[in-house]
Every structure is written in C-alpha cells, then in structure tokens.
Short mmCIF file of C-alpha atoms in Angstrom, two decimals:
data_model
loop_
_atom_site.label_atom_id
_atom_site.label_comp_id
_atom_site.label_asym_id
_atom_site.label_seq_id
_atom_site.Cartn_x
_atom_site.Cartn_y
_atom_site.Cartn_z
CA MET A 26 0.00 0.00 0.00
CA ARG A 27 2.85 2.37 0.78
CA ALA A 28 4.30 1.81 -2.71
CA LEU A 29 0.94 2.60 -4.27
CA ALA A 30 0.72 5.79 -2.19
CA VAL A 31 4.17 6.79 -3.46
CA THR A 32 2.97 6.06 -7.00
CA ALA A 33 0.06 8.46 -6.50
CA ILE A 34 2.49 11.11 -5.20
CA GLY A 35 4.65 10.60 -8.29
CA ALA A 36 1.62 11.03 -10.53
CA ALA A 37 0.72 14.29 -8.79
CA ILE A 38 4.26 15.65 -9.06
CA ALA A 39 4.42 14.66 -12.77
CA ALA A 40 1.13 16.47 -13.40
CA LEU A 41 2.42 19.61 -11.67
CA LEU A 42 5.66 19.54 -13.67
CA ALA A 43 3.70 19.06 -16.90
CA LEU A 44 1.52 22.10 -16.17
CA ILE A 45 4.57 24.22 -15.34
CA PHE A 46 6.32 23.08 -18.53
CA ALA A 47 3.17 23.87 -20.56
CA GLY A 48 3.33 27.48 -19.35
CA VAL A 49 -0.24 27.62 -18.06
CA HIS A 50 -1.71 30.83 -16.65
CA TRP A 51 -2.27 29.96 -13.02
CA ARG A 52 -4.48 32.96 -12.28
CA SER A 53 -6.66 32.54 -15.35
CA ALA A 54 -10.14 31.06 -14.94
CA ALA A 55 -11.08 31.19 -18.64
CA THR A 56 -12.74 28.14 -20.13
CA THR A 57 -12.26 26.74 -23.62
CA GLN A 58 -14.70 28.31 -26.09
CA GLU A 59 -16.18 26.50 -29.09
CA TRP A 60 -18.11 27.93 -32.04
CA SER A 61 -19.92 25.69 -34.49
CA ALA A 62 -19.27 26.38 -38.17
CA ASP A 63 -22.84 27.47 -38.90
CA ARG A 64 -22.19 30.63 -36.86
CA PHE A 65 -19.49 31.73 -39.31
CA LEU A 66 -20.08 33.98 -42.31
CA VAL A 67 -18.67 32.66 -45.60
CA SER A 68 -16.65 35.43 -47.23
CA GLY A 69 -14.77 33.36 -49.80
CA GLY A 70 -16.23 30.48 -51.80
CA GLN A 71 -19.60 28.85 -51.24
CA ALA A 72 -20.94 26.39 -48.67
CA ARG A 73 -24.20 24.93 -47.49
CA THR A 74 -25.28 24.24 -43.93
CA ARG A 75 -25.63 20.65 -42.76
CA GLY A 76 -26.58 20.49 -39.11
CA SER A 77 -24.13 22.76 -37.33
CA ALA A 78 -21.41 22.29 -39.97
CA LEU A 79 -20.62 23.97 -43.30
CA VAL A 80 -20.17 21.72 -46.35
CA ILE A 81 -17.92 23.35 -48.94
CA GLU A 82 -19.48 23.53 -52.40
CA ARG A 83 -16.68 25.39 -54.13
CA PRO A 84 -13.73 27.69 -53.25
CA ASP A 85 -13.27 31.24 -54.50
CA PRO A 86 -11.38 32.01 -57.75
CA ASN A 87 -8.09 31.86 -55.83
CA GLY A 88 -8.81 28.34 -54.60
CA ALA A 89 -9.59 29.38 -51.02
CA PHE A 90 -12.54 28.93 -48.69
CA ILE A 91 -12.84 31.71 -46.10
CA ALA A 92 -15.22 31.88 -43.12
CA ALA A 93 -15.26 34.51 -40.37
CA LEU A 94 -16.97 35.08 -37.03
CA PRO A 95 -16.77 38.85 -36.37
CA THR A 96 -18.69 38.55 -33.09
CA ALA A 97 -16.07 36.33 -31.38
CA GLN A 98 -14.67 38.12 -28.34
CA LEU A 99 -11.83 36.89 -26.15
CA ASP A 100 -8.67 38.00 -24.38
CA ALA A 101 -5.51 36.68 -26.01
CA ARG A 102 -3.81 36.33 -22.61
CA ASP A 103 -6.29 33.63 -21.60
CA TYR A 104 -6.02 31.50 -24.75
CA LYS A 105 -2.98 29.74 -26.16
CA ALA A 106 -4.25 28.05 -29.33
CA ILE A 107 -7.05 27.84 -31.87
CA GLU A 108 -8.21 24.45 -33.14
CA VAL A 109 -10.19 23.92 -36.35
CA GLU A 110 -12.25 20.79 -36.78
CA VAL A 111 -12.60 19.69 -40.42
CA SER A 112 -13.22 16.50 -42.37
CA GLY A 113 -12.94 15.33 -45.96
CA LEU A 114 -9.84 17.38 -46.80
CA PRO A 115 -6.78 15.89 -48.57
CA GLU A 116 -3.58 15.36 -46.64
CA ARG A 117 -1.66 18.54 -45.75
CA THR A 118 -4.31 20.96 -46.97
CA PRO A 119 -3.08 24.42 -45.90
CA ILE A 120 -5.30 25.93 -43.19
CA ALA A 121 -4.73 29.23 -41.38
CA ILE A 122 -6.38 31.24 -38.62
CA PHE A 123 -6.93 34.97 -38.86
CA TRP A 124 -8.09 37.48 -36.26
CA ARG A 125 -8.33 41.14 -35.43
CA THR A 126 -7.13 42.80 -32.28
CA ARG A 127 -8.03 46.19 -30.92
CA MET A 128 -4.35 46.88 -30.36
CA GLY A 129 -3.60 46.26 -34.04
CA GLY A 130 -5.45 49.25 -35.42
CA GLY A 131 -8.06 47.15 -37.19
CA ARG A 132 -5.46 45.07 -39.05
CA THR A 133 -6.02 41.38 -39.73
CA PHE A 134 -3.33 38.92 -38.60
CA THR A 135 -2.84 35.37 -39.84
CA HIS A 136 -1.18 32.27 -38.40
CA ARG A 137 -0.89 29.02 -40.30
CA ALA A 138 -1.87 25.79 -38.53
CA ASP A 139 1.13 24.18 -36.83
CA ILE A 140 -0.11 20.74 -35.76
CA ASP A 141 -2.38 18.05 -37.18
CA THR A 142 -4.91 16.69 -34.69
CA PRO A 143 -7.27 13.69 -34.93
CA ARG A 144 -10.13 16.03 -35.84
CA GLY A 145 -8.38 18.77 -37.80
CA VAL A 146 -5.56 21.20 -37.14
CA ARG A 147 -4.24 23.42 -34.36
CA SER A 148 -2.54 26.83 -34.41
CA GLU A 149 -0.24 27.51 -31.45
CA LEU A 150 -0.64 31.24 -30.85
CA ASP A 151 0.87 31.88 -27.43
CA HIS A 152 4.24 32.80 -29.01
CA ASP A 153 2.81 34.84 -31.90
CA PRO A 154 3.61 38.52 -31.22
CA ASN A 155 0.36 39.61 -32.89
CA TRP A 156 -1.75 37.43 -30.60
CA ASN A 157 -2.23 39.95 -27.81
CA GLY A 158 -4.86 42.10 -26.17
CA PRO A 159 -8.61 41.91 -26.77
CA ILE A 160 -9.45 39.81 -29.85
CA SER A 161 -12.51 40.88 -31.83
CA GLY A 162 -13.32 38.33 -34.50
CA VAL A 163 -11.67 35.13 -35.70
CA GLY A 164 -11.78 33.30 -39.00
CA VAL A 165 -10.51 30.32 -40.98
CA VAL A 166 -8.84 30.16 -44.40
CA ILE A 167 -8.65 26.80 -46.20
CA THR A 168 -6.47 27.07 -49.31
CA GLY A 169 -5.35 24.59 -51.94
CA SER A 170 -8.77 24.34 -53.61
CA PRO A 171 -10.62 22.24 -50.99
CA PRO A 172 -12.80 19.61 -52.70
CA THR A 173 -16.57 19.73 -52.90
CA GLY A 174 -18.05 17.92 -49.91
CA ALA A 175 -15.24 18.75 -47.47
CA THR A 176 -16.72 19.86 -44.15
CA PHE A 177 -15.83 22.71 -41.83
CA VAL A 178 -17.19 21.64 -38.43
CA ALA A 179 -16.11 23.96 -35.62
CA VAL A 180 -13.49 26.27 -34.12
CA ARG A 181 -12.21 26.07 -30.55
CA ALA A 182 -10.25 28.65 -28.58
CA VAL A 183 -8.15 26.59 -26.15
CA SER A 184 -7.84 28.10 -22.69
CA ALA A 185 -4.39 28.56 -21.14
CA SER A 186 -5.66 28.13 -17.57
CA ALA A 187 -4.29 25.28 -15.46
CA ALA A 188 -7.70 23.66 -14.96
CA ALA A 189 -8.65 23.80 -18.65
CA THR A 190 -5.23 22.51 -19.71
CA ALA A 191 -5.51 19.54 -17.35
CA VAL A 192 -9.03 18.72 -18.52
CA GLU A 193 -8.00 18.93 -22.19
CA ALA A 194 -5.03 16.63 -21.55
CA VAL A 195 -7.16 14.00 -19.84
CA LYS A 196 -9.75 14.15 -22.63
CA SER A 197 -7.06 13.73 -25.28
CA TRP A 198 -5.52 10.78 -23.44
CA PHE A 199 -8.74 8.79 -23.40
CA ARG A 200 -10.23 9.92 -26.69
CA LEU A 201 -10.60 7.14 -29.26
CA GLU A 202 -7.40 6.77 -31.27
CA ASP A 203 -8.12 5.29 -34.68
CA TRP A 204 -5.63 3.05 -36.39
CA ASN A 205 -3.26 5.46 -38.11
CA GLY A 206 -1.72 3.02 -40.60
CA GLN A 207 1.38 2.31 -38.53
CA SER A 208 0.38 -0.01 -35.70
CA ILE A 209 -2.54 -1.75 -34.04
CA ASN A 210 -0.53 -2.96 -31.09
CA VAL A 211 0.09 0.19 -29.09
CA VAL A 212 -1.63 3.43 -28.13
CA PHE A 213 1.56 5.43 -28.31
CA LEU A 214 1.56 6.95 -31.78
CA GLY A 215 -1.34 9.20 -30.78
CA GLY A 216 1.30 11.16 -28.90
CA GLN A 217 2.00 13.00 -32.14
CA TYR A 218 -1.28 14.84 -31.50
CA HIS A 219 -0.71 15.50 -27.79
CA ALA A 220 1.45 18.14 -26.17
CA PHE A 221 2.02 15.65 -23.33
CA PRO A 222 1.32 12.01 -24.31
CA PHE A 223 -0.19 9.66 -21.74
CA THR A 224 2.71 7.18 -22.05
CA LEU A 225 5.19 9.95 -21.32
CA TYR A 226 3.14 11.05 -18.31
CA VAL A 227 2.95 7.52 -16.87
CA GLY A 228 6.66 6.98 -17.48
CA LEU A 229 7.57 10.25 -15.76
CA ALA A 230 5.25 9.51 -12.84
CA MET A 231 6.78 6.05 -12.45
CA LEU A 232 10.32 7.45 -12.54
CA ILE A 233 9.52 10.04 -9.86
CA ALA A 234 7.78 7.42 -7.71
CA LEU A 235 10.77 5.07 -7.99
CA VAL A 236 13.20 7.82 -6.93
CA VAL A 237 11.01 8.78 -3.96
CA TRP A 238 10.55 5.12 -2.96
CA ILE A 239 14.25 4.24 -3.15
CA VAL A 240 15.29 7.35 -1.20
CA TRP A 241 12.60 6.72 1.41
CA GLN A 242 13.40 3.01 1.79
CA ARG A 243 17.19 3.20 1.46
CA ARG A 244 17.70 2.19 5.10
CA HIS A 245 15.23 -0.69 4.97
CA ALA A 246 15.83 -4.23 3.86
CA LEU A 247 16.63 -4.85 0.20
CA ARG A 248 13.55 -7.05 -0.06
CA SER A 249 11.32 -4.08 0.84
CA VAL A 250 12.99 -1.84 -1.75
CA VAL A 251 12.68 -4.46 -4.51
CA ALA A 252 9.07 -5.31 -3.66
CA GLY A 253 8.01 -1.66 -3.76
CA THR A 254 9.87 -1.11 -7.03
CA LEU A 255 8.03 -4.05 -8.59
CA VAL A 256 4.67 -2.74 -7.34
CA ILE A 257 5.31 0.73 -8.82
CA GLY A 258 6.41 -0.76 -12.16
CA PHE A 259 3.42 -3.10 -12.28
CA ALA A 260 1.00 -0.25 -11.49
CA ALA A 261 2.37 1.82 -14.39
CA TRP A 262 2.22 -1.12 -16.79
CA PHE A 263 -1.31 -2.03 -15.63
CA VAL A 264 -2.65 1.49 -16.27
CA LEU A 265 -1.15 1.56 -19.78
CA ALA A 266 -2.48 -1.93 -20.52
CA LEU A 267 -6.00 -1.02 -19.41
CA ARG A 268 -5.97 2.02 -21.67
CA TRP A 269 -4.75 -0.05 -24.62
CA ILE A 270 -7.43 -2.71 -24.07
CA ALA A 271 -10.17 -0.08 -23.84
CA ASN A 272 -9.00 1.67 -27.01
CA PHE A 273 -8.52 -1.60 -28.90
CA GLY A 274 -12.05 -2.68 -28.03
CA ARG A 275 -13.48 0.60 -29.31
CA VAL A 276 -11.45 0.38 -32.53
CA GLU A 277 -12.61 -3.20 -33.07
CA ALA A 278 -16.26 -2.21 -32.57
CA GLN A 279 -15.78 0.67 -34.99
CA SER A 280 -14.22 -1.66 -37.59
CA VAL A 281 -17.10 -4.13 -37.30
CA ALA A 282 -19.66 -1.34 -37.73
CA THR A 283 -17.76 0.02 -40.76
CA LEU A 284 -16.91 -3.18 -42.62
CA ALA A 285 -19.37 -5.90 -41.59
CA GLY A 286 -21.63 -7.22 -44.35
CA LYS A 287 -19.82 -5.42 -47.19
CA SER A 288 -18.34 -6.89 -50.34
CA TRP A 289 -14.57 -6.94 -50.93
CA ARG A 290 -14.67 -3.71 -52.92
CA GLU A 291 -17.03 -1.99 -50.48
CA LYS A 292 -14.66 -2.86 -47.64
CA ARG A 293 -11.76 -1.36 -49.57
CA LEU A 294 -13.67 1.85 -50.17
CA ALA A 295 -14.77 2.05 -46.52
CA ALA A 296 -11.23 1.50 -45.19
CA SER A 297 -8.96 4.31 -44.04
CA ASP A 298 -7.32 4.45 -47.48
CA GLY A 299 -10.64 4.28 -49.32
CA PRO A 300 -10.15 7.53 -51.30
CA LEU A 301 -6.72 6.31 -52.42
CA PHE A 302 -8.18 2.94 -53.48
CA ALA A 303 -10.90 4.69 -55.52
CA PHE A 304 -8.28 6.78 -57.33
CA ILE A 305 -6.04 3.76 -57.97
CA GLU A 306 -9.03 1.97 -59.52
CA GLN A 307 -9.27 4.74 -62.11
CA ALA A 308 -5.51 4.71 -62.64
CA ARG A 309 -5.40 0.93 -63.09
CA ALA A 310 -8.05 1.12 -65.80
CA GLN A 311 -5.90 3.58 -67.77
CA ILE A 312 -2.61 1.75 -67.19
CA ALA A 313 -4.12 -1.59 -68.27
CA GLN A 314 -4.79 -0.16 -71.73
CA ARG A 315 -1.10 0.73 -72.26
CA PRO A 316 0.96 -1.23 -69.69
CA GLY A 317 4.33 0.15 -68.65
CA ARG A 318 6.44 0.87 -65.62
CA VAL A 319 4.53 2.69 -62.87
CA PHE A 320 6.09 5.12 -60.37
CA PHE A 321 3.90 6.09 -57.43
CA ALA A 322 4.71 9.11 -55.25
CA SER A 323 3.13 10.79 -52.23
CA ASP A 324 4.25 13.01 -49.36
CA ASP A 325 2.94 10.43 -46.87
CA ALA A 326 4.96 7.23 -46.28
CA TRP A 327 1.94 5.07 -45.49
CA LEU A 328 0.13 6.26 -48.63
CA ARG A 329 3.21 5.41 -50.69
CA VAL A 330 3.17 1.86 -49.37
CA ARG A 331 -0.59 1.45 -49.85
CA GLY A 332 -0.49 3.01 -53.31
CA GLY A 333 2.24 0.61 -54.43
CA TYR A 334 0.24 -2.32 -53.03
CA HIS A 335 -3.00 -1.32 -54.78
CA LEU A 336 -1.13 -0.99 -58.11
CA LEU A 337 0.07 -4.60 -58.08
CA PRO A 338 0.60 -6.67 -60.23
CA PHE A 339 1.75 -3.84 -62.50
CA ASN A 340 5.51 -3.23 -62.60
CA THR A 341 5.31 -0.64 -59.82
CA LEU A 342 7.85 1.28 -57.77
CA ALA A 343 6.75 3.16 -54.64
CA ILE A 344 9.62 4.18 -52.36
CA ALA A 345 8.49 3.86 -48.75
CA TYR A 346 11.45 5.66 -47.17
CA HIS A 347 11.28 9.05 -48.88
CA ARG A 348 9.14 11.19 -51.21
CA ASN A 349 11.86 11.94 -53.79
CA LEU A 350 11.58 10.89 -57.41
CA PHE A 351 14.31 9.83 -59.84
CA GLU A 352 15.95 12.41 -62.05
CA VAL A 353 14.13 13.12 -65.32
CA GLY A 354 16.62 11.16 -67.44
CA ARG A 355 15.68 7.87 -65.75
CA TYR A 356 12.18 7.82 -67.25
CA ARG A 357 11.41 6.52 -70.72
CA PRO A 358 8.40 6.87 -73.04
CA GLY A 359 5.44 4.81 -71.90
CA ASP A 360 6.29 5.06 -68.19
CA TRP A 361 3.51 6.11 -65.83
CA LEU A 362 3.86 8.68 -63.03
CA CYS A 363 1.13 8.49 -60.40
CA PHE A 364 0.84 11.21 -57.74
CA TYR A 365 -1.43 11.23 -54.72
CA ALA A 366 -1.25 13.93 -52.02
CA ARG A 367 2.15 14.93 -53.45
CA SER A 368 3.15 18.59 -53.24
CA GLY A 369 5.49 20.38 -55.64
CA VAL A 370 4.03 18.88 -58.84
CA VAL A 371 3.36 21.35 -61.68
CA TYR A 372 1.97 20.49 -65.11
CA ASP A 373 1.72 22.82 -68.12
CA PRO A 374 -0.97 21.45 -70.49
CA THR A 375 -0.02 23.84 -73.30
CA THR A 376 3.50 22.44 -73.60
CA GLN A 377 2.71 19.04 -72.04
CA THR A 378 5.59 19.38 -69.59
CA LEU A 379 5.66 18.03 -66.05
CA ARG A 380 7.89 19.33 -63.25
CA TRP A 381 8.26 18.45 -59.58
CA ASP A 382 10.10 20.19 -56.78
CA GLY A 383 11.37 22.88 -59.17
CA GLY A 384 13.33 20.39 -61.29
CA PRO A 385 13.74 20.19 -65.09
CA PRO A 386 10.68 19.47 -67.27
CA LEU A 387 9.59 16.06 -68.47
CA LYS A 388 7.44 15.60 -71.55
CA ALA A 389 4.25 13.89 -70.37
CA GLN A 390 0.53 13.59 -71.02
CA ARG A 391 -1.90 14.08 -68.16
CA VAL A 392 -4.37 11.20 -68.17
CA LEU A 393 -6.15 11.68 -64.84
CA ALA A 394 -6.59 14.69 -62.57
CA SER A 395 -8.93 14.18 -59.64
CA VAL A 396 -7.91 13.61 -56.02
CA GLY A 397 -4.67 12.34 -57.54
CA GLU A 398 -2.89 12.72 -60.88
CA LEU A 399 -1.71 10.21 -63.48
CA TYR A 400 0.74 11.05 -66.27
CA GLN A 401 2.30 9.03 -69.10
CA VAL A 402 5.77 9.93 -70.31
CA LEU A 403 5.86 10.98 -73.98
CA PRO A 404 8.72 10.54 -76.47
#
C-alpha cells in the first residue's frame, strides 16, 4: 500500500511539472470556447449548412474557402491556441487562422496551422507577437482548392488556464485513437497529437515514484525496496495496458460497424485508405490499356506503401522511405507517373511538360486529374 501511495504522489508531481512546462496561466479562470461552423459567415467560396457544420461547395477564384466570425470576443492572454475541426480534406491541406485585435489598429493577422490533430488542425498562438490584447473576431482560411463535400465543423479557442489545460489533456488521453496506418498494437503513436502524451506522463510519474521510494526506503531491507519497485512498475504497466485494451475494443467495434456485411470492394472503399483505393481503380483502368512501368509518389509514407500495393501486379515502384523521385533522365516513353497527395508537382498542359520540386521538365501527357494525378511519359 505504501508503494501505491508513493505512485500516487509521483503522478501528482508529474502532473504539476507538466503544467509548469506547458506554461499555463495559473491565475486565469477562462474556459475553452467553441463555435460551431454554422455561426461563421462565408466570405470566400460557397458552402451549405448541414446540421451545425458547413459543407464546402466550391472555393473562391483563388482556390480558397474563407469563413469569419466577427462577433467572437476573447482576451488573447487567456487562450494559447485555436483548433479547427474539419473532415474530408486531402492530406496537408493548408489551413490558417486569422483574427483582429483592438491593439492592431483594425489590421487582420494570420497564423498558419502548426499541428495536425485527430479532428483537424491546431494553431499555437501563445508565441505569436500579434496574438495579444482583446481579440474581436476570428476566422478560418482553407487554401489549396478544398474539394466539394469537405466539411468545416467547428473552431475552438483553447484556454491557457491550469484547470482547462488539465481537462483537455485527460480528454485527449482517453479519446478514441483510430488506427493510423502504422500499428494496431500500441496506443503510443497518438502522442504526435498531444502536447504531453499519456505514455510519457505515466513513465515520468513512475520514474519520480521510484526515486522517492528508493530514497525513502534506502535504510530498509533490500527485499522491501525491490518489492516496492516491482509494485510501482506493475501499477504503471497495468494502467497503460487497461488504456490499450479499452482503445482496442473501441477500434474493433468501430471496424465491425464500418466493414461488416460489405463486399470486398465496399470494404476497400470504406477502409482508411478508401479515397486512395478509388483513385487507384481509375488509374489501373488507364494503365491496363497501355501497360508500362509505374512510379507512385506521395508526401505520406503510409500512402506510398498502400499506393504501391494497390497498383500490383503492374511493374510498380513506390519508395516507402522518402518522397523523392528519380531524375528526369531515368524515365522513358510509356512510363507512368502516379501522384497522390504529393506537393510540388506542376503540369503545363499547353507544352505538355511536367515538373516536380522545381526540377527540369519532363514531356508527359496528363491522363487523370482528380484527387490524384496520373501522367504518361511521352517521347
């Protein structure tokens, strides 16, 4: 029991250290604010209301969708970040937050989203010099020609108070973590979305508890020290295991609800890489008419692996370890270049030249241009 009490003390000390490291405002009592998308005014592009969300119908002529909430009022000192909840957008779609402050003379300031979250993106504003004073109005800019049907759901102003920060951390720890294409065995990779991952917190709490226990019991028998150490280690492992089991059960139930009773193709389309599979279906139909070598490229490593798999049994190369392509001279007429969520690709239809990452041009014909792009190298 004494070892468990020390474990609880370690957890409390770890929580206090985490809050100090996060730079919370101890005197602030502000709560996190959330505004549903239907409260925003669309000032760029067009959208329709569906429930409390806005479904994008088309962007403006510059390829941007802009929505603003002029009535939003908050004090920048009490809020450290703005989160935007969206769905249906391609990977790495540029999203930015803009706001006006009374101290800025009516000017509008912008900050691009810094972090991907399970439900959208997050802009860390506490170190932005223009995020100060009374804020009057916030807005969202989604660039890169967001596709029809993409959904803007909500905006949240995240409080910097200690209580709100602690509540947000606990919620994020126990929120459902979907399979992210890398592992089904651990609930650790979700840490990429968390400022302070649960595994790191448990590990830090265990380390502090072990130090306290060993110092406290240093004059006791070795058996007592070892037994307490084992109890503290087991308690930490048990908490992590319970969380993994709970999350795994929820993911399994979600998978059953999503895939049960569907045909092979329907399951593919309903899977996490369903949009990629649908695009590859179109690409395969074109490649089958004029077979040749196929080179698949994406900014995302998991998409590169899945794209190469879906293109089998064609003679396909998809490099899992990096996004780079071969130099232009390595391609020959009849080769296929398939891009999905790949930035830096520019095609000039008038001259039929393809470039990527600012490199030299390659003579090619664009065959498909939807959520992805397919080109065939010309002589």
